[in-house]
mmCIF file of C-alpha atoms in Angstrom:
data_model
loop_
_atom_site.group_PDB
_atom_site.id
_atom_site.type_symbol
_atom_site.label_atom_id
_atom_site.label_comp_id
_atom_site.label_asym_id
_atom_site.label_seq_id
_atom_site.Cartn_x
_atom_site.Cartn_y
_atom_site.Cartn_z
ATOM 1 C CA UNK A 857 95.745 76.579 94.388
ATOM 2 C CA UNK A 858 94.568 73.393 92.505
ATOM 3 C CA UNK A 859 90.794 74.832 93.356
ATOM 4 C CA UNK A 860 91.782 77.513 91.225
ATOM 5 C CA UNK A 861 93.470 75.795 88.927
ATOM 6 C CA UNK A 862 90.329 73.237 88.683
ATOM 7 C CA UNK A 863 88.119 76.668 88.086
ATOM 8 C CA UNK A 864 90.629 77.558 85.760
ATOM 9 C CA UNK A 865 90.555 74.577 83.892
ATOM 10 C CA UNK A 866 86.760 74.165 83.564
ATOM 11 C CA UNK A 867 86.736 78.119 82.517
ATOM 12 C CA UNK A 868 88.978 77.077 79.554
ATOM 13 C CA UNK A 869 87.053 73.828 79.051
ATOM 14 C CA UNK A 870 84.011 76.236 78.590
ATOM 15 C CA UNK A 871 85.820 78.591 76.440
ATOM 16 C CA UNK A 872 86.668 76.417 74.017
ATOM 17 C CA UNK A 873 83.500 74.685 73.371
ATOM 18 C CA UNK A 874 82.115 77.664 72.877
ATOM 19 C CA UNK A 875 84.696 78.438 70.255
ATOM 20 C CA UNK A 876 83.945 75.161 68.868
ATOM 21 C CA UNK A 877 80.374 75.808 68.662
ATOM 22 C CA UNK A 878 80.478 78.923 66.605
ATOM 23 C CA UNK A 879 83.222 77.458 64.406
ATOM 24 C CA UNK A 880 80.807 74.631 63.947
ATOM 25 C CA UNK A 881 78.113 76.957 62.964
ATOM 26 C CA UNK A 882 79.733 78.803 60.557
ATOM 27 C CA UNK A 883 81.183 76.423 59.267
ATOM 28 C CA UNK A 884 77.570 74.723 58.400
ATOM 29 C CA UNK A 885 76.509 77.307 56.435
ATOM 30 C CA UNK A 886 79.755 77.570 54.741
ATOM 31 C CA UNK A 887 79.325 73.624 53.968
ATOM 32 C CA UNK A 888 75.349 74.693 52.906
ATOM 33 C CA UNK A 889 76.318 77.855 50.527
ATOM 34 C CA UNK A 890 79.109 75.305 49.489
ATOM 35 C CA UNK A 891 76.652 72.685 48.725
ATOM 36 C CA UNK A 892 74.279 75.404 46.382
ATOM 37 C CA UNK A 893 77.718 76.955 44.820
ATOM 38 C CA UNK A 894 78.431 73.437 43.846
ATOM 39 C CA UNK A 895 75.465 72.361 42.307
ATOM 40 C CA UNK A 896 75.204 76.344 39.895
ATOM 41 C CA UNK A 897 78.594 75.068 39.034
ATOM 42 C CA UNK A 898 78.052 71.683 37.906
ATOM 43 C CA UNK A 899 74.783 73.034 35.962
ATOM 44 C CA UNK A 900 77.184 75.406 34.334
ATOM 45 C CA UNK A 901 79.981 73.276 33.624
ATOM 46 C CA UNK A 902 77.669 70.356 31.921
ATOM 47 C CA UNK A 903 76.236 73.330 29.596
ATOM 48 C CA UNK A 904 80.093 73.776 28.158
ATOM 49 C CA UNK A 905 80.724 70.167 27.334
ATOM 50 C CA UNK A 906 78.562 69.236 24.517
ATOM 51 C CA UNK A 907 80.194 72.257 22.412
ATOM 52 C CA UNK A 908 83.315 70.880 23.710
ATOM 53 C CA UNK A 909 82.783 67.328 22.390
ATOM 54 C CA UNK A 910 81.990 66.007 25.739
ATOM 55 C CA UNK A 911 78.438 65.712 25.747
ATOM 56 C CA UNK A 912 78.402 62.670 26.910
ATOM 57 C CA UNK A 913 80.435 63.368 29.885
ATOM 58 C CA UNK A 914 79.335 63.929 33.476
ATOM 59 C CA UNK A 915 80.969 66.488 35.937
ATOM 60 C CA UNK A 916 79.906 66.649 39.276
ATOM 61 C CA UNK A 917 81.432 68.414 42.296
ATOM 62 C CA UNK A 918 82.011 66.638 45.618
ATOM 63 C CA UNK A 919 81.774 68.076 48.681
ATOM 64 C CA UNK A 920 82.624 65.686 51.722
ATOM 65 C CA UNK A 921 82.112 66.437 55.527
ATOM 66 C CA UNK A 922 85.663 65.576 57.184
ATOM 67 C CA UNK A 923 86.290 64.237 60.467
ATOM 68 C CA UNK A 924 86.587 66.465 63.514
ATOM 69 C CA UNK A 925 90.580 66.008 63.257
ATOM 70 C CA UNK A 926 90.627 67.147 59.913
ATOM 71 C CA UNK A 927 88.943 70.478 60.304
ATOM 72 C CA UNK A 928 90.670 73.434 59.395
ATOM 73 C CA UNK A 929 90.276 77.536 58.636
ATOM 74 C CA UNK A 930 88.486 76.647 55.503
ATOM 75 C CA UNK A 931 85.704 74.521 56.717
ATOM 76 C CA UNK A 932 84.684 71.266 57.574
ATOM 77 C CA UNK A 933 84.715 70.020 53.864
ATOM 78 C CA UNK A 934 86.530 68.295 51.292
ATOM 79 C CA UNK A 935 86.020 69.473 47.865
ATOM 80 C CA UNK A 936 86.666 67.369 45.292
ATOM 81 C CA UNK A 937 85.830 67.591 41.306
ATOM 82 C CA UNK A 938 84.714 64.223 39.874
ATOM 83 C CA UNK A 939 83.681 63.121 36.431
ATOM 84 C CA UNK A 940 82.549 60.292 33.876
ATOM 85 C CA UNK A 941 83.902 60.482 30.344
ATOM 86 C CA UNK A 942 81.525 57.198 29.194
ATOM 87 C CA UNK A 943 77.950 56.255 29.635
ATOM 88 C CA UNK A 944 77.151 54.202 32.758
ATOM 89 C CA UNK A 945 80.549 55.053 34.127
ATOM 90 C CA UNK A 946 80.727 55.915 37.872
ATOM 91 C CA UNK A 947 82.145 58.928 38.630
ATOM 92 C CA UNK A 948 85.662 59.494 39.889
ATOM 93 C CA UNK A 949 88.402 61.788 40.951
ATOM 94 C CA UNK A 950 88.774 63.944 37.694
ATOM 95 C CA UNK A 951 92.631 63.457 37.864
ATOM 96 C CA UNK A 952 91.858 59.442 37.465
ATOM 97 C CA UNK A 953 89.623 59.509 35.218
ATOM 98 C CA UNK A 954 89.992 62.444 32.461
ATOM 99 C CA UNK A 955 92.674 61.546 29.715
ATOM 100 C CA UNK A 956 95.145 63.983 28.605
ATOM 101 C CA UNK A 957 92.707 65.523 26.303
ATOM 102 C CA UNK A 958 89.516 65.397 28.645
ATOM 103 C CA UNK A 959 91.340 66.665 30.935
ATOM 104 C CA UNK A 960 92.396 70.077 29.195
ATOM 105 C CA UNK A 961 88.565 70.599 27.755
ATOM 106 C CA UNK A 962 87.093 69.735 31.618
ATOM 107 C CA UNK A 963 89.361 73.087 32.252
ATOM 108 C CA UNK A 964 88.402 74.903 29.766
ATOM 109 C CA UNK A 965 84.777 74.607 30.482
ATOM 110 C CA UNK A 966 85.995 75.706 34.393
ATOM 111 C CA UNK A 967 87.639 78.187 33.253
ATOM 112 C CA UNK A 968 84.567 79.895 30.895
ATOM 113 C CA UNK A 969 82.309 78.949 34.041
ATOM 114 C CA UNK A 970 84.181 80.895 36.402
ATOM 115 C CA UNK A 971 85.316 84.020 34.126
ATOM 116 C CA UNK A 972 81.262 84.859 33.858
ATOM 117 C CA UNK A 973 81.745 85.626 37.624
ATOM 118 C CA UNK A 974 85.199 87.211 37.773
ATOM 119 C CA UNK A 975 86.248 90.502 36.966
ATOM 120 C CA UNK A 976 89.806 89.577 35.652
ATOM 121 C CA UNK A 977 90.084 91.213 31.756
ATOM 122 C CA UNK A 978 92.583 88.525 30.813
ATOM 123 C CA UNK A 979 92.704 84.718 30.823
ATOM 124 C CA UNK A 980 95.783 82.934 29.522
ATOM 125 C CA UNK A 981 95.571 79.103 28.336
ATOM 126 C CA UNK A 982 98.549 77.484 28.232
ATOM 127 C CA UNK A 983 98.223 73.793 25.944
ATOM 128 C CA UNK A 984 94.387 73.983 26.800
ATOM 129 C CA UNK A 985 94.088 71.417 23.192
ATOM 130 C CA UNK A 986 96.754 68.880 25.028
ATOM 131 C CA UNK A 987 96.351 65.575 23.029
ATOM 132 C CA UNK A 988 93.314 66.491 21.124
ATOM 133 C CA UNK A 989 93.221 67.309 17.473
ATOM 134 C CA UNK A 990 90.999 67.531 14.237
ATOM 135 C CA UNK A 991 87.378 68.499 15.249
ATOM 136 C CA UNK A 992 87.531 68.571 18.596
ATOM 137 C CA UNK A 993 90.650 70.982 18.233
ATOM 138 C CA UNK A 994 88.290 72.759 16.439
ATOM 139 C CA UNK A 995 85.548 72.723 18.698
ATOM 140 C CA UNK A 996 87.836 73.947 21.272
ATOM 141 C CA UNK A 997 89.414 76.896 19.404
ATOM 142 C CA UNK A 998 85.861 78.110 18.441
ATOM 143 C CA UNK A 999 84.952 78.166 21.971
ATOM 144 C CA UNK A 1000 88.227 80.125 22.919
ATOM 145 C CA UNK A 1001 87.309 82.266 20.044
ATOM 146 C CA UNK A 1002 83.367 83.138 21.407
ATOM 147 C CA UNK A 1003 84.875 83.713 24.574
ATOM 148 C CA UNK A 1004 87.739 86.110 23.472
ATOM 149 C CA UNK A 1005 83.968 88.118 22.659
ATOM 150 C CA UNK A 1006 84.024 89.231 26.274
ATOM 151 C CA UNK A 1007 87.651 89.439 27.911
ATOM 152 C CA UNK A 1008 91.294 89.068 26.243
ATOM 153 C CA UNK A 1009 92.183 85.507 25.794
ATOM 154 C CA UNK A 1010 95.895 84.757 25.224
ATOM 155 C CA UNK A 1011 96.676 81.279 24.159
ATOM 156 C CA UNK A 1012 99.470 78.775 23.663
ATOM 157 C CA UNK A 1013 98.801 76.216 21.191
ATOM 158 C CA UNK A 1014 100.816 73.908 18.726
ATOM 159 C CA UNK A 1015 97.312 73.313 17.191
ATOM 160 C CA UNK A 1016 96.792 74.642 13.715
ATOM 161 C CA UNK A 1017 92.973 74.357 13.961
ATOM 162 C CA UNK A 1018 93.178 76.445 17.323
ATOM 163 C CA UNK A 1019 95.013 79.009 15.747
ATOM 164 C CA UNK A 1020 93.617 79.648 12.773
ATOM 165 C CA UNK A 1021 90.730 81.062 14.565
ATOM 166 C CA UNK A 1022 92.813 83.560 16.475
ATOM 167 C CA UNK A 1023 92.488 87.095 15.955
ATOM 168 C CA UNK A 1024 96.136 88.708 16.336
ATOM 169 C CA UNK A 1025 99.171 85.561 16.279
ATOM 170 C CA UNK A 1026 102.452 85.872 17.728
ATOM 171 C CA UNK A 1027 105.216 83.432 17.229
ATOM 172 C CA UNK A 1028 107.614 82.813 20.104
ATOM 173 C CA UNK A 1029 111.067 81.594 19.409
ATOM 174 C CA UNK A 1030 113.750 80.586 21.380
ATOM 175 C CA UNK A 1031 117.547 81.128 20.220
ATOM 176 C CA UNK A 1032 120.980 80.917 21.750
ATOM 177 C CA UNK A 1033 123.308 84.947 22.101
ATOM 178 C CA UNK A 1034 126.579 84.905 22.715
ATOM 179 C CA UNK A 1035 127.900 87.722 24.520
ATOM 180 C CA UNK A 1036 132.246 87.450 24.314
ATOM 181 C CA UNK A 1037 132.215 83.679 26.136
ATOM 182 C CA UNK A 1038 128.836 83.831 27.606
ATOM 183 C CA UNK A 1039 125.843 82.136 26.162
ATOM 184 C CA UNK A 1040 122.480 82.480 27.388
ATOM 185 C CA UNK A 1041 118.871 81.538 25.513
ATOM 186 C CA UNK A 1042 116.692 84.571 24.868
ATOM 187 C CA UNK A 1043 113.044 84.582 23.807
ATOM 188 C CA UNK A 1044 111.634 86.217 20.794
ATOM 189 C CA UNK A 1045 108.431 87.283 20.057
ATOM 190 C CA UNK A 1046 106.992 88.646 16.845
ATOM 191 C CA UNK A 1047 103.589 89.762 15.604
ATOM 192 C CA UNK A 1048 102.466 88.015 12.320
ATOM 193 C CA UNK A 1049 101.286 89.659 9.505
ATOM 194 C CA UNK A 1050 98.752 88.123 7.303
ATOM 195 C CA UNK A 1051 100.884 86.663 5.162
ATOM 196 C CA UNK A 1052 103.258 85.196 7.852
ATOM 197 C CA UNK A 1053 99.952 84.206 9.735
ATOM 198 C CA UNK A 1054 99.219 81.777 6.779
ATOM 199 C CA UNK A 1055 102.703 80.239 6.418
ATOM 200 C CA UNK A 1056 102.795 79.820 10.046
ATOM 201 C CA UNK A 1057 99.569 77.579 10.369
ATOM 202 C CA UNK A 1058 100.653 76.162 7.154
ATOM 203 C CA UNK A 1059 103.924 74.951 9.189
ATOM 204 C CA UNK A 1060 102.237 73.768 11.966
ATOM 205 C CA UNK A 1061 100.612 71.517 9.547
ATOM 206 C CA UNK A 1062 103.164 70.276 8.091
ATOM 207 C CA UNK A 1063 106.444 70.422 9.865
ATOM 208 C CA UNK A 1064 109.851 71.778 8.448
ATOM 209 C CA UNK A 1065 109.544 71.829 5.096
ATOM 210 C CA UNK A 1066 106.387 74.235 4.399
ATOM 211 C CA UNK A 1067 104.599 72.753 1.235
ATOM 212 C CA UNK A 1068 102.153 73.524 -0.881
ATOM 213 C CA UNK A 1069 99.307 71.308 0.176
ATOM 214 C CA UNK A 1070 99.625 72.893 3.640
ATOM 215 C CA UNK A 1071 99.615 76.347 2.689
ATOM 216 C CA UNK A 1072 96.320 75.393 1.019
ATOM 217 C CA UNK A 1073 95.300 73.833 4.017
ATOM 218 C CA UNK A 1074 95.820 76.618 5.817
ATOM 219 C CA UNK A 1075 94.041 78.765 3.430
ATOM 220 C CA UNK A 1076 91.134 76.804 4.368
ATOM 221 C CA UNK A 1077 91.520 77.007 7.737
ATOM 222 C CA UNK A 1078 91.988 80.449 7.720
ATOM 223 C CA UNK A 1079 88.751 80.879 5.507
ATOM 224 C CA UNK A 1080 86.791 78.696 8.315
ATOM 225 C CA UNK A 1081 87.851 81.288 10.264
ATOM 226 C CA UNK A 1082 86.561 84.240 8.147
ATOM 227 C CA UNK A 1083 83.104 82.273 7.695
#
């Protein structure tokens, strides 16, 4: 009995280095086509910046060998996106480094990276022109706007520069109904006309009280857009 359960045991044994092996091979050239995937990427990514306002930036894309006790169904790798926002600054964890504002044009330049290789019709950016304004919102909304050239791009912005270069606005609203003693918050949302278009973006520049000055604003804005 313990003969066989000595022959057992080394049959096992055998078994599961073999297992091992073949993991570890595949999981090579996973870490290889990982390795080439990463570098088209970073290539790709670096092309976006500059018309983002972050051409001095660096992006790069980690990709770590783990030890044996962290291995797992995807791979033998850690992936890991890193950046540098200033010249002669080492790179580091993007979620360190990248400010409020890098941090939403980093994922914008992803996102126009990856949608060249995906078949999805729609992308949706929520806040993508977090903490950024003037030229660089700018910057960004043209970019949404050349990119809304070859799939549907829906996007939520408080940025009047961003939206004047939209093609078709909605406003969303949120409001209280009462039904007898209930009271529950429903959403609205309306498509602008041109007119409403205008005195929207001339609110957003403003605030409250709509005035003059902004509605001229927006006129330019608007006419930016048209150019």
């Amino acid at each position: 009995t313990l003969d066989r359960a000595a022959g057992s045991l080394q049959s096992h044994s055998e078994t599961l280095e073999r297992a091992r092996q073949a993991y570890l091979s595949l999981a090579k050239k996973l870490s290889a086509a990982r390795g080439e995937a990463a570098h088209a990427l970073d290539q790709a990514v670096l092309r976006e910046l500059a018309p983002l306002r972050l051409d001095k930036a660096l992006f790069r894309t980690d990709v770590e060998e783990l030890d044996e006790g962290h291995w797992s169904a995807h791979g033998i790798d850690r992936v890991e996106f890193a950046v540098a926002t200033n010249p002669g600054q080492t790179p580091g964890p993007i979620a360190r480094i990248a400010s409020g504002g890098e941090m939403a044009r980093f994922m914008l330049a992803l996102k126009v990276v990856l949608s060249e290789s995906s078949r999805v019709p729609t992308v949706v950016f929520d806040e993508v022109d977090s903490g950024i304004g003037g030229a660089t919102a700018a910057a960004v909304g043209e970019r949404l706007r050349q990119l809304g050239e070859r799939m549907q791009v829906l996007v939520v912005t408080h940025s009047p520069q961003v939206a004047a270069l939209g093609v078709t606005h909605w406003r969303v609203k949120k409001a209280e109904e009462r039904d007898g003693d209930d009271v529950h918050a429903v959403t609205h949302v309306v498509q602008l006309s041109a007119p409403d278009r205008r005195e929207e973006i001339a609110r957003m520049l403003s605030g409250a009280r709509v005035t003059e000055e902004a509605r001229a604003a927006a006129d330019s804005l608007l006419a930016g857009e048209r150019a």
